[in-house]
XYZ file of C-alpha atoms in Angstrom:
313
model
C -77.238 164.581 186.141
C -77.985 160.960 187.055
C -81.631 159.965 186.534
C -82.692 157.507 189.230
C -85.989 155.618 189.290
C -87.292 154.403 192.650
C -90.313 152.135 192.226
C -92.425 151.923 195.356
C -91.089 155.404 196.041
C -94.062 156.464 198.170
C -93.630 153.484 200.483
C -91.822 153.309 203.805
C -88.323 152.363 202.636
C -88.757 153.920 199.187
C -89.547 157.400 200.501
C -86.612 157.292 202.927
C -84.364 156.214 200.044
C -85.646 159.034 197.816
C -84.899 161.549 200.563
C -81.352 160.248 200.913
C -80.730 160.220 197.139
C -81.831 163.848 196.896
C -79.087 164.801 199.346
C -76.633 164.178 196.509
C -76.858 167.203 194.219
C -76.124 165.333 190.991
C -79.196 163.086 191.349
C -82.575 163.559 189.692
C -85.001 161.209 191.451
C -88.182 159.818 189.902
C -90.451 158.084 192.405
C -92.981 155.678 190.928
C -95.894 154.234 192.899
C -99.499 153.118 192.404
C -100.463 153.687 196.065
C -101.461 150.071 196.622
C -99.539 150.378 199.878
C -97.545 153.586 199.365
C -98.758 156.873 200.861
C -98.715 160.308 199.269
C -97.896 161.902 202.629
C -94.478 160.200 202.513
C -93.392 162.059 199.386
C -95.104 165.424 199.896
C -92.004 167.045 201.471
C -89.888 165.843 198.516
C -92.115 167.511 195.913
C -90.575 170.861 196.850
C -87.322 169.816 195.164
C -86.862 170.605 191.470
C -84.826 167.375 191.247
C -87.749 165.192 192.313
C -90.589 163.882 190.166
C -93.488 161.595 190.982
C -95.112 159.205 188.503
C -98.262 157.292 189.427
C -97.899 153.911 187.747
C -98.139 150.164 188.389
C -95.025 148.194 187.395
C -97.225 145.253 186.390
C -97.682 147.416 183.284
C -94.592 148.317 181.256
C -93.280 151.864 181.136
C -90.782 153.641 178.877
C -88.672 156.196 180.699
C -85.074 157.363 180.455
C -83.107 156.291 183.544
C -79.543 155.522 184.622
C -80.344 153.524 187.768
C -83.382 151.672 189.072
C -84.173 150.734 192.660
C -87.066 148.276 192.448
C -88.957 148.292 195.743
C -92.487 148.066 194.309
C -94.299 145.241 196.108
C -96.617 144.884 199.105
C -94.302 143.875 201.944
C -96.364 143.163 205.064
C -98.476 139.992 205.408
C -101.851 141.794 205.629
C -101.039 143.733 202.475
C -99.598 140.971 200.310
C -102.258 138.497 201.443
C -105.006 140.987 200.586
C -104.515 140.069 196.933
C -101.979 137.251 196.645
C -102.320 136.915 192.874
C -101.576 140.617 192.458
C -98.548 140.235 194.740
C -97.252 137.428 192.525
C -97.818 139.532 189.405
C -95.802 142.359 190.959
C -92.980 139.971 191.861
C -92.873 138.372 188.394
C -94.369 140.585 185.673
C -93.368 143.755 187.507
C -89.775 142.636 187.973
C -89.582 141.578 184.325
C -90.835 145.004 183.226
C -88.209 146.743 185.329
C -85.474 144.419 184.064
C -86.603 145.131 180.487
C -86.418 148.857 181.225
C -82.943 148.509 182.738
C -81.749 146.450 179.772
C -83.109 148.954 177.262
C -81.430 151.876 179.045
C -78.225 149.979 179.885
C -79.076 151.030 183.442
C -78.090 149.350 186.687
C -81.016 147.838 188.586
C -81.226 146.863 192.234
C -83.854 144.280 193.129
C -85.145 144.515 196.691
C -85.546 140.959 197.858
C -86.264 139.829 201.397
C -85.240 137.599 204.258
C -88.481 135.739 203.543
C -86.665 133.863 200.765
C -85.161 131.821 203.618
C -88.640 130.790 204.820
C -88.685 129.184 208.273
C -84.918 128.663 208.333
C -83.054 125.577 209.464
C -79.782 127.525 209.339
C -79.208 130.240 211.935
C -78.133 132.956 211.448
C -79.102 133.078 207.792
C -76.259 133.289 205.267
C -76.676 134.149 201.613
C -75.687 130.651 200.512
C -78.577 129.069 202.415
C -81.332 128.097 199.963
C -84.185 128.298 202.413
C -87.121 126.316 203.752
C -90.158 127.811 202.022
C -93.688 126.455 201.708
C -94.633 126.938 198.022
C -98.393 126.655 198.632
C -98.931 128.519 201.921
C -100.608 131.854 202.636
C -97.229 133.634 202.550
C -96.069 131.949 199.347
C -97.177 134.741 197.008
C -94.542 136.947 198.627
C -91.913 134.407 199.671
C -91.853 132.513 196.365
C -92.531 135.682 194.392
C -89.375 137.265 195.757
C -87.407 134.100 195.058
C -88.557 134.223 191.411
C -87.604 137.909 191.323
C -84.049 136.972 192.209
C -84.069 134.224 189.581
C -85.170 136.691 186.907
C -82.417 139.137 187.823
C -79.657 136.571 187.441
C -81.184 135.132 184.257
C -81.363 138.607 182.703
C -77.751 139.184 183.722
C -76.602 135.922 182.136
C -78.784 136.148 179.021
C -78.811 139.883 178.260
C -75.925 141.285 180.272
C -78.294 143.364 182.424
C -76.444 145.131 185.245
C -78.005 143.868 188.465
C -77.679 144.144 192.226
C -79.759 142.013 194.613
C -80.255 142.721 198.309
C -82.176 140.759 200.921
C -83.775 143.032 203.498
C -84.484 141.903 207.050
C -87.091 143.510 209.329
C -86.817 147.282 209.039
C -88.586 150.009 211.001
C -88.615 153.792 211.379
C -90.411 156.983 210.287
C -92.777 156.795 207.280
C -94.024 153.339 208.252
C -97.728 152.926 207.607
C -99.459 152.802 211.015
C -101.895 150.273 209.558
C -99.430 148.024 207.761
C -99.674 145.158 210.245
C -95.947 144.876 210.983
C -94.944 143.997 214.500
C -93.140 147.255 215.389
C -95.858 149.567 214.073
C -98.610 147.385 215.538
C -97.142 147.385 219.019
C -96.294 151.087 219.076
C -99.743 152.163 217.862
C -101.449 149.790 220.315
C -99.357 151.103 223.211
C -99.915 154.760 222.299
C -103.672 154.155 222.181
C -103.701 152.132 225.385
C -104.995 149.067 223.553
C -103.860 145.544 224.340
C -100.581 144.647 222.651
C -100.986 141.616 220.418
C -98.413 138.827 220.402
C -98.951 135.934 218.021
C -97.924 132.640 219.560
C -95.999 132.667 222.828
C -93.657 135.455 221.712
C -90.571 133.244 221.626
C -90.087 133.695 217.880
C -87.187 136.017 217.088
C -86.656 138.925 214.732
C -83.775 141.283 213.982
C -84.803 144.919 213.670
C -82.839 147.327 211.453
C -83.451 151.079 211.630
C -84.285 152.496 208.222
C -81.334 154.935 208.088
C -78.910 152.043 208.525
C -80.674 150.099 205.773
C -80.573 153.037 203.358
C -76.852 153.431 203.952
C -76.356 149.786 203.014
C -78.519 150.235 199.904
C -76.456 153.197 198.711
C -73.206 151.329 199.280
C -74.492 148.259 197.432
C -75.480 150.273 194.363
C -71.997 151.793 194.182
C -70.153 148.530 194.926
C -67.834 146.928 192.383
C -69.526 145.876 189.149
C -68.856 142.161 189.537
C -70.460 141.996 192.987
C -74.094 141.252 192.142
C -75.306 139.842 195.435
C -77.510 138.633 196.882
C -76.390 140.291 200.087
C -78.142 140.431 203.455
C -78.928 143.887 204.825
C -80.242 143.898 208.372
C -79.309 144.223 212.012
C -77.903 141.017 213.541
C -79.200 141.986 216.985
C -81.804 139.293 217.758
C -84.841 139.833 219.980
C -87.843 137.718 220.792
C -91.223 139.280 220.073
C -91.879 139.143 223.808
C -88.704 141.136 224.466
C -89.773 143.722 221.895
C -93.155 144.135 223.580
C -91.487 144.611 226.985
C -89.150 147.295 225.612
C -92.046 149.192 224.008
C -94.067 148.964 227.251
C -91.088 150.411 229.120
C -90.717 153.293 226.657
C -94.387 154.303 226.416
C -96.493 155.338 229.401
C -99.516 153.184 228.704
C -102.196 151.011 230.284
C -101.717 148.397 227.572
C -101.383 144.735 228.458
C -100.048 141.886 226.362
C -102.523 139.401 224.888
C -101.568 136.259 223.006
C -103.255 135.082 219.822
C -102.654 132.006 217.644
C -99.499 132.026 215.523
C -100.257 132.535 211.793
C -99.425 129.789 209.316
C -95.793 129.593 208.134
C -94.654 132.377 210.479
C -90.838 132.001 210.792
C -89.606 131.013 214.244
C -86.169 132.618 213.858
C -84.808 135.490 211.852
C -81.262 136.840 212.100
C -78.972 137.915 209.256
C -75.350 137.013 208.870
C -73.966 140.316 207.531
C -70.348 139.220 207.094
C -70.604 139.535 203.309
C -72.048 143.046 203.528
C -69.257 144.098 205.855
C -66.650 142.711 203.471
C -68.063 144.070 200.212
C -69.740 147.312 201.320
C -66.847 149.148 202.949
C -67.408 147.747 206.400
C -71.142 148.454 206.475
C -72.932 147.556 209.679
C -75.924 149.002 211.521
C -75.138 151.728 214.060
C -78.574 152.620 215.496
C -79.444 150.653 218.632
C -82.990 149.317 218.983
C -84.061 151.676 221.788
C -82.751 154.709 219.922
C -84.535 153.692 216.728
C -87.738 152.887 218.612
C -87.661 156.314 220.283
C -87.537 157.989 216.857
C -90.303 155.736 215.558
C -92.533 156.316 218.593
C -92.155 160.066 218.147
C -93.185 159.722 214.485
C -96.251 157.636 215.310
C -97.470 160.073 217.960
C -98.713 162.192 215.067
C -101.107 159.388 214.074
C -102.646 158.779 217.472
C -105.296 161.224 218.700
């Protein structure tokens, strides 16, 4: 039986990945999380499986465990969370990644590093292709995450070149769906919760900035395909939905889908907030057996709204 470690396993994407991995009967899944942003409620249904184990641990500290594959998701991923303690975020992106790479090397295990579209910064190339090196502010309020993830990628390729560590690197674009934290500060969760409560919907700036929203099931499918891709394809590879929407368009769609008294209010745009975000997924389609997202935004939002109704009294 394959022993698979999912760090950040109690988080939004991590818990959805664990669920999917358990659908394959030859997998034994070990979720690791320190609950800095992960939530126990996300993994409670999985604890019923005798092929699932939870370990409370912080990857900033080393761990010795027998594994065949590692999916390294452990890191605060929304601006309010990673800016809460930027030095801790950097430690997770550097020391934590090194610890997981050391573990993979020791076990001769394959490791997938979950990087982000934020490595492109506020891009001057649109849509973003993997060969674009980005436009990132190294000293801004988002730098702990943006630069931290860039260093994480560097470490992966250095370990591969120096120690022969088996790596895969993916760059995730905006993802949404069930198991999101209603308080995580991301645009989709923020707007849905505000609309369900009848509060004003917050738009930062004039709402003309764009994002591409990928439903979590589509992302997980891409993750699984990347891990099983040919050995010499290391990445990085973009995983996201190339459908591009302005934040204003997103707010209008959510207002149409939820019967609410909410109105849109505009607030100042945060520092270093990207103006455009859209993945070029040509490489993923070529290398990952034709992978592409299949869930349309309205369908995914309907599922997500239904999930969040349980959090609004």
